[in-house]
Amino acid sequence: MTEATELSYSELRSLVTKAARGAGLDWGLAEEAGWAAEWLARRGLPAADWAMLWLGPRSEGQACPVEAGCRLAEGPGGDSLPDGLHGPGYLLPFIARVAAARGPVALTSAQGLVAAVATDGRVTFGPCWGTRTDGWTLGPAADRGPAARPVVGRMTLEGLDAMALRTTVPRSDSSSRDAGAGTMDND
Amino acid sequence: MTGTLPAVPLRDPDEVMRLSRMGSAHPMRLSFLHVLLRRIASEGWRFDRPLWQIDDRGVGRAVYRARGPERTYCLVAFAHDLPDEMRSDRVIATAWDATFALVDGEPTLADLDRLEANVPLQEAGRISARELSLSRANRSVRLFAHVVDRLAEGRQPDLAEIDAVGYLMRTTAVYGSGKFGAADREDIADRPELKAPFQVEMLSVWLTRAFTVDIAEHLARVKGGAAAVRMEPGLRRRLGVGNSTGLGMAPFLVRHPRLLNAWMTGRETALARVRSLPAADPASLAGFRRALDAARENARHWQSAHPAQVTKLADLGADLAAIEAHLATWDSTQPQPWDALWRWGAGHLSEEGQEALLSLMIEPQGALVDDLARALDADEATGFAIDTAMSLDQFRAILARDYGWAGGFDFTDPAQSARFWYVSEDKLEPRLGDRRAEAGQEREQPLGIAMAVAGLSAALSDWPGAGTLAAFLRGHACHRHTVRRVLMLQGLPYAEIRDNVLAAGMLPIDILRCKLAFFGATRFDPRSDRWVRISLFQGLPYPDEVSA
C-alpha cells in the first residue's frame, strides 16, 4: 500500500484502541489510547504516526505515553515524566485533562519549553519538543487566551535576531560619517 | 372518584433487561424506521430518481434523491450481474447483486465515478466524509425471478409467492457511522433528521427498497417489451427489504450502553404513560383493535423453522388470541384501564405476548408518546475520563447499587463462563467461542460485563478500604475498563443487559432481536442461534407514495 488513506475519526479511534490492546495494554488503557488518538487527530496532529512510535516499544515491554499520561492526569505521583518514552505526543490529551482541571500547563525540559496546553486543549509546541521524553516535567503556564501573541524563548529570539541582522549592513566609518555623525545637530 | 390517579412507574430493569425478554421484543411506533417515516411525512420530504443508467442485463447505476426541508441525501445504487454461485449473505462474501452508498447532498459525476470504483468492493473499497453509509443487497433468487417473469408476461406476481418471501432483495450489511471512511456520526448527529438512531441506515434501506422493485420492473420490460406491466401498488406494498444478520450485530448493545438505555427508557416511558392514562378514549380503543388485527395478520405470515422461534411463534399466536378474548370482558371504562389490561397480560401472557401487548398499547397513542423519539439518542462521550479522585468507599457503594444483578451469576460454575467473544482474524467479525475447547481466549473482547464486575468486586474486597480509585487502578489496570463503565452508567437503569452473555445456554439471537425490534424489523426468522433474517418496511409506503 503506497498511497495514504483518509480515515474517519471513529475508524482511527477504533484502530488505535485495538492496536494498543494488541501491544499489550489492558482494555481500559487501550480505550484511553483510542480516545487520545481521536483527540489528537481532531486537532490536526499526526495521531496514527505518533501511535506507531510507542506501540512497538510498548509491545516489547517498555512504558508508554498512555500509561504515563493517565498517571499524570490522575495523580498523585508528581509531575515528572519518565525518561525515554516514545511517542510523547500521546501525553498531550492527558495533559489537556490536567489543564482542564488545574489551568494551563507547560511541559518543560532543562533546555526550555516542550509544549504548553491551554484549558481548552489548545496545544503550543515549544522548541524542545521531541520524539522521546528527556527530563520533562509538568508545571503551570500562563493562560494567554485564545488569540495569544507569540511567546518566544531567549535563544530563539537571539537566533532570529541574528539572522534578521543579516539584512542589515555592518557599521563602517564611512556609513557613520555619511549619516551625519561627527557633527553636532543641536546648533 | 376525584383526585389524580398515581402515575404508573417504569418497569424494573431487573425484569426488562433480561435476555429472554429482550429476545421477545416487538417493533413499535418508536422504532427507528417509523420515526424516519413520520418525519418524512410531517416535513413533506420529496423524492425522485434523477439517474437511471441500467442496461438490458440489469447492470449500471442509479440515483435516488431525498429532499428534506434543509438538506438533500442521495442513494447511489450500483446494479451488478452476479453469477448465482457467488451469491452469499455471509459477511465473507466478495460480490453482490447490488451495492449502495448514501451520499450527503447530491453526487457530482466525479463522485459517481469515485463511488463506482469503490462501492462495489464494499469493505475492500473506501468512501469519504461525503458519504453516510455503505451497503449491499442480494436477490431472493426465487421471488425475484418469479416477479420478473410474471411482470414480463403482463401478469401480476402470485400473492402467495410474495408473502412466502416478503422481499425482492435482502441487505447483508449496512455500514454507517464512520465505517470505511464514511462521515463520523459525531459530525452529523446535530442534524434534526439524523439525531435519532440509525436514521441514515433506515433512509438508505428505504430507498433501497424502491430500487429493488425498479430493477425488477426494468428487467421485466427488457424481457417482455410492450407486454410488460408494472407491479400493482397493493402487491408492491407487501414487499419489504430483507436483511440477513449474524453475530456481528450482537456486541453493539453491550458496546453502546448509553444508547441502549436511551432506547429502553423511551419505550418504557411510553408504556408507563399509556398505563397511567386515567381513561381510554374511543379513538385509542379503535386504534388498539386495528393494531391487534394487524398483529394477528402479521403473526399468520411470520414463519420460522428454528425450534426456539417456533415455540415463541406458538406462544405469540395463543397470546394474541387470548388478548382478543380478554377484550370481551375487559372493562375499558374502569380507572386506568390500560394499566388493568397490562396487569392482566403480565399474569396471563408469555413474555412474547407481553412484549407484543406493549407494542399494541403504544400504537394508537402517537400524541402521547411520539415526542419520546427525540430522546432515543445518547451522548456517549461524556464521563469518559475516570474520576480517579473518588474514594473507594463511594465507588463500592455505586457498584453495589447499580450492579447487584451481576452477583446473581456463579462464575465458579464453568457453564457461566463457557463462551467467550472474540474477533476473527480473517474478516474482523465478532465470533463466539467455547472457552474450554477453542484457542484464543487471551484475545477475548470485553463484553462479559457480569463476569468483569464479579472480578472487580473480588479485587475491591481484597483491597484495603481507604484510598481512591487512582491508587486502586494503578495496581489493577485490568479493571480500568469496568470501572469506567460503572461510573459512566450511573443513574442509567436500562444501560446493561442484566444477564450473562458468556453463559453456555445464552442465545445471541435474543440480543439481535432486541436491536432489530428497535430498528422496526418484522418477521424475525432465526436460521441458527446466531443468524437471522428479518424484513424492514414491509407493508409501509414507498418514496413515490409519500412524495408531495
PDB file of N, CA and C in Angstrom, chain B residues 471-543:
ATOM      1  N   ALA B 471      -5.410   5.013  43.179  1.00  0.00           N
ATOM      2  CA  ALA B 471      -4.471   4.045  43.749  1.00  0.00           C
ATOM      3  C   ALA B 471      -4.857   2.627  43.352  1.00  0.00           C
ATOM      4  N   PHE B 472      -6.148   2.354  43.405  1.00  0.00           N
ATOM      5  CA  PHE B 472      -6.618   1.010  43.052  1.00  0.00           C
ATOM      6  C   PHE B 472      -6.281   0.683  41.590  1.00  0.00           C
ATOM      7  N   LEU B 473      -6.549   1.630  40.700  1.00  0.00           N
ATOM      8  CA  LEU B 473      -6.336   1.366  39.272  1.00  0.00           C
ATOM      9  C   LEU B 473      -4.859   1.221  38.937  1.00  0.00           C
ATOM     10  N   ARG B 474      -4.038   1.875  39.734  1.00  0.00           N
ATOM     11  CA  ARG B 474      -2.610   1.751  39.483  1.00  0.00           C
ATOM     12  C   ARG B 474      -2.160   0.310  39.683  1.00  0.00           C
ATOM     13  N   GLY B 475      -2.788  -0.337  40.646  1.00  0.00           N
ATOM     14  CA  GLY B 475      -2.449  -1.738  40.876  1.00  0.00           C
ATOM     15  C   GLY B 475      -3.299  -2.706  40.064  1.00  0.00           C
ATOM     16  N   HIS B 476      -4.369  -2.212  39.470  1.00  0.00           N
ATOM     17  CA  HIS B 476      -5.310  -3.101  38.770  1.00  0.00           C
ATOM     18  C   HIS B 476      -5.738  -2.493  37.433  1.00  0.00           C
ATOM     19  N   ALA B 477      -4.780  -2.315  36.544  1.00  0.00           N
ATOM     20  CA  ALA B 477      -5.134  -1.735  35.236  1.00  0.00           C
ATOM     21  C   ALA B 477      -6.160  -2.598  34.507  1.00  0.00           C
ATOM     22  N   CYS B 478      -6.192  -3.879  34.843  1.00  0.00           N
ATOM     23  CA  CYS B 478      -7.119  -4.776  34.139  1.00  0.00           C
ATOM     24  C   CYS B 478      -8.574  -4.437  34.451  1.00  0.00           C
ATOM     25  N   HIS B 479      -8.835  -3.704  35.525  1.00  0.00           N
ATOM     26  CA  HIS B 479     -10.220  -3.363  35.856  1.00  0.00           C
ATOM     27  C   HIS B 479     -10.622  -1.969  35.385  1.00  0.00           C
ATOM     28  N   ARG B 480      -9.721  -1.286  34.730  1.00  0.00           N
ATOM     29  CA  ARG B 480      -9.999   0.086  34.317  1.00  0.00           C
ATOM     30  C   ARG B 480     -11.232   0.169  33.410  1.00  0.00           C
ATOM     31  N   HIS B 481     -11.335  -0.750  32.489  1.00  0.00           N
ATOM     32  CA  HIS B 481     -12.469  -0.754  31.567  1.00  0.00           C
ATOM     33  C   HIS B 481     -13.794  -0.857  32.336  1.00  0.00           C
ATOM     34  N   THR B 482     -13.833  -1.741  33.308  1.00  0.00           N
ATOM     35  CA  THR B 482     -15.074  -1.960  34.052  1.00  0.00           C
ATOM     36  C   THR B 482     -15.372  -0.779  34.983  1.00  0.00           C
ATOM     37  N   VAL B 483     -14.322  -0.240  35.598  1.00  0.00           N
ATOM     38  CA  VAL B 483     -14.523   0.922  36.478  1.00  0.00           C
ATOM     39  C   VAL B 483     -15.118   2.085  35.678  1.00  0.00           C
ATOM     40  N   ARG B 484     -14.574   2.326  34.492  1.00  0.00           N
ATOM     41  CA  ARG B 484     -15.085   3.414  33.662  1.00  0.00           C
ATOM     42  C   ARG B 484     -16.563   3.178  33.327  1.00  0.00           C
ATOM     43  N   ARG B 485     -16.854   1.948  32.985  1.00  0.00           N
ATOM     44  CA  ARG B 485     -18.223   1.613  32.596  1.00  0.00           C
ATOM     45  C   ARG B 485     -19.194   1.859  33.758  1.00  0.00           C
ATOM     46  N   VAL B 486     -18.805   1.405  34.938  1.00  0.00           N
ATOM     47  CA  VAL B 486     -19.672   1.578  36.106  1.00  0.00           C
ATOM     48  C   VAL B 486     -19.930   3.068  36.349  1.00  0.00           C
ATOM     49  N   LEU B 487     -18.878   3.862  36.241  1.00  0.00           N
ATOM     50  CA  LEU B 487     -19.036   5.296  36.507  1.00  0.00           C
ATOM     51  C   LEU B 487     -19.831   5.987  35.408  1.00  0.00           C
ATOM     52  N   MET B 488     -19.601   5.590  34.165  1.00  0.00           N
ATOM     53  CA  MET B 488     -20.296   6.250  33.046  1.00  0.00           C
ATOM     54  C   MET B 488     -21.786   5.929  33.031  1.00  0.00           C
ATOM     55  N   LEU B 489     -22.158   4.828  33.637  1.00  0.00           N
ATOM     56  CA  LEU B 489     -23.548   4.385  33.515  1.00  0.00           C
ATOM     57  C   LEU B 489     -24.361   4.647  34.781  1.00  0.00           C
ATOM     58  N   GLN B 490     -23.802   5.459  35.696  1.00  0.00           N
ATOM     59  CA  GLN B 490     -24.552   5.785  36.905  1.00  0.00           C
ATOM     60  C   GLN B 490     -25.882   6.427  36.540  1.00  0.00           C
ATOM     61  N   GLY B 491     -26.923   5.972  37.200  1.00  0.00           N
ATOM     62  CA  GLY B 491     -28.225   6.594  37.002  1.00  0.00           C
ATOM     63  C   GLY B 491     -28.895   6.219  35.697  1.00  0.00           C
ATOM     64  N   LEU B 492     -28.370   5.242  34.969  1.00  0.00           N
ATOM     65  CA  LEU B 492     -28.970   4.819  33.708  1.00  0.00           C
ATOM     66  C   LEU B 492     -29.490   3.387  33.891  1.00  0.00           C
ATOM     67  N   PRO B 493     -30.743   3.247  34.252  1.00  0.00           N
ATOM     68  CA  PRO B 493     -31.223   1.934  34.705  1.00  0.00           C
ATOM     69  C   PRO B 493     -31.247   0.858  33.627  1.00  0.00           C
ATOM     70  N   TYR B 494     -31.392   1.264  32.370  1.00  0.00           N
ATOM     71  CA  TYR B 494     -31.548   0.260  31.307  1.00  0.00           C
ATOM     72  C   TYR B 494     -30.297   0.130  30.443  1.00  0.00           C
ATOM     73  N   ALA B 495     -29.137   0.538  30.988  1.00  0.00           N
ATOM     74  CA  ALA B 495     -27.924   0.538  30.177  1.00  0.00           C
ATOM     75  C   ALA B 495     -27.328  -0.857  30.007  1.00  0.00           C
ATOM     76  N   GLU B 496     -27.524  -1.710  30.999  1.00  0.00           N
ATOM     77  CA  GLU B 496     -26.872  -3.015  30.959  1.00  0.00           C
ATOM     78  C   GLU B 496     -27.870  -4.137  30.679  1.00  0.00           C
ATOM     79  N   ILE B 497     -27.459  -5.053  29.825  1.00  0.00           N
ATOM     80  CA  ILE B 497     -28.167  -6.328  29.727  1.00  0.00           C
ATOM     81  C   ILE B 497     -27.916  -7.045  31.040  1.00  0.00           C
ATOM     82  N   ARG B 498     -28.953  -7.240  31.830  1.00  0.00           N
ATOM     83  CA  ARG B 498     -28.756  -7.817  33.172  1.00  0.00           C
ATOM     84  C   ARG B 498     -28.783  -9.335  33.084  1.00  0.00           C
ATOM     85  N   ASP B 499     -27.860  -9.817  32.306  1.00  0.00           N
ATOM     86  CA  ASP B 499     -27.775 -11.240  32.065  1.00  0.00           C
ATOM     87  C   ASP B 499     -26.319 -11.556  31.780  1.00  0.00           C
ATOM     88  N   ASN B 500     -26.038 -12.835  31.626  1.00  0.00           N
ATOM     89  CA  ASN B 500     -24.656 -13.254  31.426  1.00  0.00           C
ATOM     90  C   ASN B 500     -24.461 -13.704  29.981  1.00  0.00           C
ATOM     91  N   VAL B 501     -23.807 -12.863  29.203  1.00  0.00           N
ATOM     92  CA  VAL B 501     -23.652 -13.177  27.773  1.00  0.00           C
ATOM     93  C   VAL B 501     -22.515 -14.172  27.524  1.00  0.00           C
ATOM     94  N   LEU B 502     -21.951 -14.723  28.612  1.00  0.00           N
ATOM     95  CA  LEU B 502     -20.916 -15.750  28.466  1.00  0.00           C
ATOM     96  C   LEU B 502     -21.456 -17.147  28.804  1.00  0.00           C
ATOM     97  N   ALA B 503     -22.694 -17.213  29.245  1.00  0.00           N
ATOM     98  CA  ALA B 503     -23.232 -18.480  29.736  1.00  0.00           C
ATOM     99  C   ALA B 503     -23.421 -19.479  28.598  1.00  0.00           C
ATOM    100  N   ALA B 504     -23.341 -20.754  28.969  1.00  0.00           N
ATOM    101  CA  ALA B 504     -23.424 -21.819  27.968  1.00  0.00           C
ATOM    102  C   ALA B 504     -24.734 -21.763  27.191  1.00  0.00           C
ATOM    103  N   GLY B 505     -25.819 -21.459  27.862  1.00  0.00           N
ATOM    104  CA  GLY B 505     -27.110 -21.510  27.189  1.00  0.00           C
ATOM    105  C   GLY B 505     -27.549 -20.214  26.544  1.00  0.00           C
ATOM    106  N   MET B 506     -26.689 -19.204  26.566  1.00  0.00           N
ATOM    107  CA  MET B 506     -27.073 -17.890  26.048  1.00  0.00           C
ATOM    108  C   MET B 506     -27.363 -17.963  24.541  1.00  0.00           C
ATOM    109  N   LEU B 507     -28.436 -17.309  24.112  1.00  0.00           N
ATOM    110  CA  LEU B 507     -28.785 -17.283  22.693  1.00  0.00           C
ATOM    111  C   LEU B 507     -28.489 -15.895  22.117  1.00  0.00           C
ATOM    112  N   PRO B 508     -27.474 -15.769  21.284  1.00  0.00           N
ATOM    113  CA  PRO B 508     -27.184 -14.451  20.701  1.00  0.00           C
ATOM    114  C   PRO B 508     -28.377 -13.855  19.953  1.00  0.00           C
ATOM    115  N   ILE B 509     -29.248 -14.715  19.415  1.00  0.00           N
ATOM    116  CA  ILE B 509     -30.400 -14.174  18.679  1.00  0.00           C
ATOM    117  C   ILE B 509     -31.301 -13.336  19.581  1.00  0.00           C
ATOM    118  N   ASP B 510     -31.236 -13.540  20.906  1.00  0.00           N
ATOM    119  CA  ASP B 510     -32.026 -12.683  21.798  1.00  0.00           C
ATOM    120  C   ASP B 510     -31.532 -11.234  21.732  1.00  0.00           C
ATOM    121  N   ILE B 511     -30.221 -11.074  21.677  1.00  0.00           N
ATOM    122  CA  ILE B 511     -29.660  -9.721  21.572  1.00  0.00           C
ATOM    123  C   ILE B 511     -30.030  -9.126  20.209  1.00  0.00           C
ATOM    124  N   LEU B 512     -29.906  -9.948  19.167  1.00  0.00           N
ATOM    125  CA  LEU B 512     -30.227  -9.463  17.818  1.00  0.00           C
ATOM    126  C   LEU B 512     -31.688  -9.026  17.734  1.00  0.00           C
ATOM    127  N   ARG B 513     -32.557  -9.818  18.331  1.00  0.00           N
ATOM    128  CA  ARG B 513     -33.976  -9.494  18.207  1.00  0.00           C
ATOM    129  C   ARG B 513     -34.298  -8.162  18.870  1.00  0.00           C
ATOM    130  N   CYS B 514     -33.688  -7.906  20.015  1.00  0.00           N
ATOM    131  CA  CYS B 514     -33.940  -6.636  20.692  1.00  0.00           C
ATOM    132  C   CYS B 514     -33.521  -5.467  19.813  1.00  0.00           C
ATOM    133  N   LYS B 515     -32.330  -5.563  19.264  1.00  0.00           N
ATOM    134  CA  LYS B 515     -31.844  -4.460  18.446  1.00  0.00           C
ATOM    135  C   LYS B 515     -32.700  -4.307  17.189  1.00  0.00           C
ATOM    136  N   LEU B 516     -33.017  -5.424  16.556  1.00  0.00           N
ATOM    137  CA  LEU B 516     -33.783  -5.364  15.311  1.00  0.00           C
ATOM    138  C   LEU B 516     -35.200  -4.859  15.557  1.00  0.00           C
ATOM    139  N   ALA B 517     -35.775  -5.171  16.725  1.00  0.00           N
ATOM    140  CA  ALA B 517     -37.105  -4.635  17.038  1.00  0.00           C
ATOM    141  C   ALA B 517     -37.041  -3.119  17.146  1.00  0.00           C
ATOM    142  N   PHE B 518     -35.975  -2.595  17.715  1.00  0.00           N
ATOM    143  CA  PHE B 518     -35.834  -1.140  17.776  1.00  0.00           C
ATOM    144  C   PHE B 518     -35.647  -0.553  16.378  1.00  0.00           C
ATOM    145  N   PHE B 519     -35.039  -1.301  15.480  1.00  0.00           N
ATOM    146  CA  PHE B 519     -34.965  -0.829  14.094  1.00  0.00           C
ATOM    147  C   PHE B 519     -36.358  -0.751  13.482  1.00  0.00           C
ATOM    148  N   GLY B 520     -37.244  -1.649  13.916  1.00  0.00           N
ATOM    149  CA  GLY B 520     -38.574  -1.740  13.317  1.00  0.00           C
ATOM    150  C   GLY B 520     -38.722  -2.981  12.459  1.00  0.00           C
ATOM    151  N   ALA B 521     -37.831  -3.941  12.649  1.00  0.00           N
ATOM    152  CA  ALA B 521     -37.832  -5.150  11.819  1.00  0.00           C
ATOM    153  C   ALA B 521     -39.013  -6.051  12.152  1.00  0.00           C
ATOM    154  N   THR B 522     -39.536  -6.693  11.126  1.00  0.00           N
ATOM    155  CA  THR B 522     -40.588  -7.688  11.306  1.00  0.00           C
ATOM    156  C   THR B 522     -40.100  -9.028  10.770  1.00  0.00           C
ATOM    157  N   ARG B 523     -40.939 -10.066  11.018  1.00  0.00           N
ATOM    158  CA  ARG B 523     -40.668 -11.418  10.503  1.00  0.00           C
ATOM    159  C   ARG B 523     -39.309 -11.947  10.951  1.00  0.00           C
ATOM    160  N   PHE B 524     -38.992 -11.724  12.206  1.00  0.00           N
ATOM    161  CA  PHE B 524     -37.729 -12.201  12.778  1.00  0.00           C
ATOM    162  C   PHE B 524     -37.655 -13.714  12.596  1.00  0.00           C
ATOM    163  N   ASP B 525     -36.669 -14.167  11.852  1.00  0.00           N
ATOM    164  CA  ASP B 525     -36.593 -15.584  11.491  1.00  0.00           C
ATOM    165  C   ASP B 525     -35.179 -16.119  11.698  1.00  0.00           C
ATOM    166  N   PRO B 526     -34.891 -16.675  12.880  1.00  0.00           N
ATOM    167  CA  PRO B 526     -33.535 -17.192  13.118  1.00  0.00           C
ATOM    168  C   PRO B 526     -33.248 -18.390  12.214  1.00  0.00           C
ATOM    169  N   ARG B 527     -32.082 -18.373  11.606  1.00  0.00           N
ATOM    170  CA  ARG B 527     -31.643 -19.525  10.822  1.00  0.00           C
ATOM    171  C   ARG B 527     -30.694 -20.396  11.630  1.00  0.00           C
ATOM    172  N   SER B 528     -30.290 -19.887  12.782  1.00  0.00           N
ATOM    173  CA  SER B 528     -29.488 -20.632  13.752  1.00  0.00           C
ATOM    174  C   SER B 528     -29.536 -19.804  15.032  1.00  0.00           C
ATOM    175  N   ASP B 529     -28.738 -20.203  16.039  1.00  0.00           N
ATOM    176  CA  ASP B 529     -28.700 -19.407  17.269  1.00  0.00           C
ATOM    177  C   ASP B 529     -28.038 -18.052  17.053  1.00  0.00           C
ATOM    178  N   ARG B 530     -27.366 -17.907  15.911  1.00  0.00           N
ATOM    179  CA  ARG B 530     -26.519 -16.721  15.697  1.00  0.00           C
ATOM    180  C   ARG B 530     -26.799 -16.004  14.395  1.00  0.00           C
ATOM    181  N   TRP B 531     -27.831 -16.375  13.688  1.00  0.00           N
ATOM    182  CA  TRP B 531     -28.006 -15.864  12.337  1.00  0.00           C
ATOM    183  C   TRP B 531     -29.489 -15.696  12.084  1.00  0.00           C
ATOM    184  N   VAL B 532     -29.913 -14.535  11.648  1.00  0.00           N
ATOM    185  CA  VAL B 532     -31.347 -14.312  11.452  1.00  0.00           C
ATOM    186  C   VAL B 532     -31.612 -13.614  10.125  1.00  0.00           C
ATOM    187  N   ARG B 533     -32.823 -13.796   9.655  1.00  0.00           N
ATOM    188  CA  ARG B 533     -33.336 -12.962   8.570  1.00  0.00           C
ATOM    189  C   ARG B 533     -34.538 -12.198   9.094  1.00  0.00           C
ATOM    190  N   ILE B 534     -34.674 -10.996   8.601  1.00  0.00           N
ATOM    191  CA  ILE B 534     -35.799 -10.155   9.009  1.00  0.00           C
ATOM    192  C   ILE B 534     -36.258  -9.357   7.800  1.00  0.00           C
ATOM    193  N   SER B 535     -37.319  -8.602   7.983  1.00  0.00           N
ATOM    194  CA  SER B 535     -37.806  -7.738   6.920  1.00  0.00           C
ATOM    195  C   SER B 535     -37.956  -6.322   7.469  1.00  0.00           C
ATOM    196  N   LEU B 536     -37.636  -5.354   6.620  1.00  0.00           N
ATOM    197  CA  LEU B 536     -37.794  -3.950   7.001  1.00  0.00           C
ATOM    198  C   LEU B 536     -38.754  -3.272   6.021  1.00  0.00           C
ATOM    199  N   PHE B 537     -39.597  -2.401   6.548  1.00  0.00           N
ATOM    200  CA  PHE B 537     -40.514  -1.568   5.758  1.00  0.00           C
ATOM    201  C   PHE B 537     -41.638  -2.364   5.084  1.00  0.00           C
ATOM    202  N   GLN B 538     -41.798  -3.621   5.441  1.00  0.00           N
ATOM    203  CA  GLN B 538     -42.856  -4.397   4.807  1.00  0.00           C
ATOM    204  C   GLN B 538     -44.218  -3.785   5.156  1.00  0.00           C
ATOM    205  N   GLY B 539     -45.062  -3.605   4.129  1.00  0.00           N
ATOM    206  CA  GLY B 539     -46.396  -3.049   4.349  1.00  0.00           C
ATOM    207  C   GLY B 539     -46.437  -1.539   4.457  1.00  0.00           C
ATOM    208  N   LEU B 540     -45.285  -0.904   4.386  1.00  0.00           N
ATOM    209  CA  LEU B 540     -45.232   0.555   4.555  1.00  0.00           C
ATOM    210  C   LEU B 540     -45.102   1.235   3.188  1.00  0.00           C
ATOM    211  N   PRO B 541     -45.340   2.547   3.121  1.00  0.00           N
ATOM    212  CA  PRO B 541     -45.320   3.235   1.820  1.00  0.00           C
ATOM    213  C   PRO B 541     -43.930   3.270   1.180  1.00  0.00           C
ATOM    214  N   TYR B 542     -43.921   3.553  -0.100  1.00  0.00           N
ATOM    215  CA  TYR B 542     -42.687   3.785  -0.868  1.00  0.00           C
ATOM    216  C   TYR B 542     -42.473   5.296  -1.002  1.00  0.00           C
ATOM    217  N   PRO B 543     -41.241   5.699  -1.337  1.00  0.00           N
ATOM    218  CA  PRO B 543     -40.970   7.134  -1.501  1.00  0.00           C
ATOM    219  C   PRO B 543     -41.955   7.811  -2.466  1.00  0.00           C
TER     220      PRO B 543
END
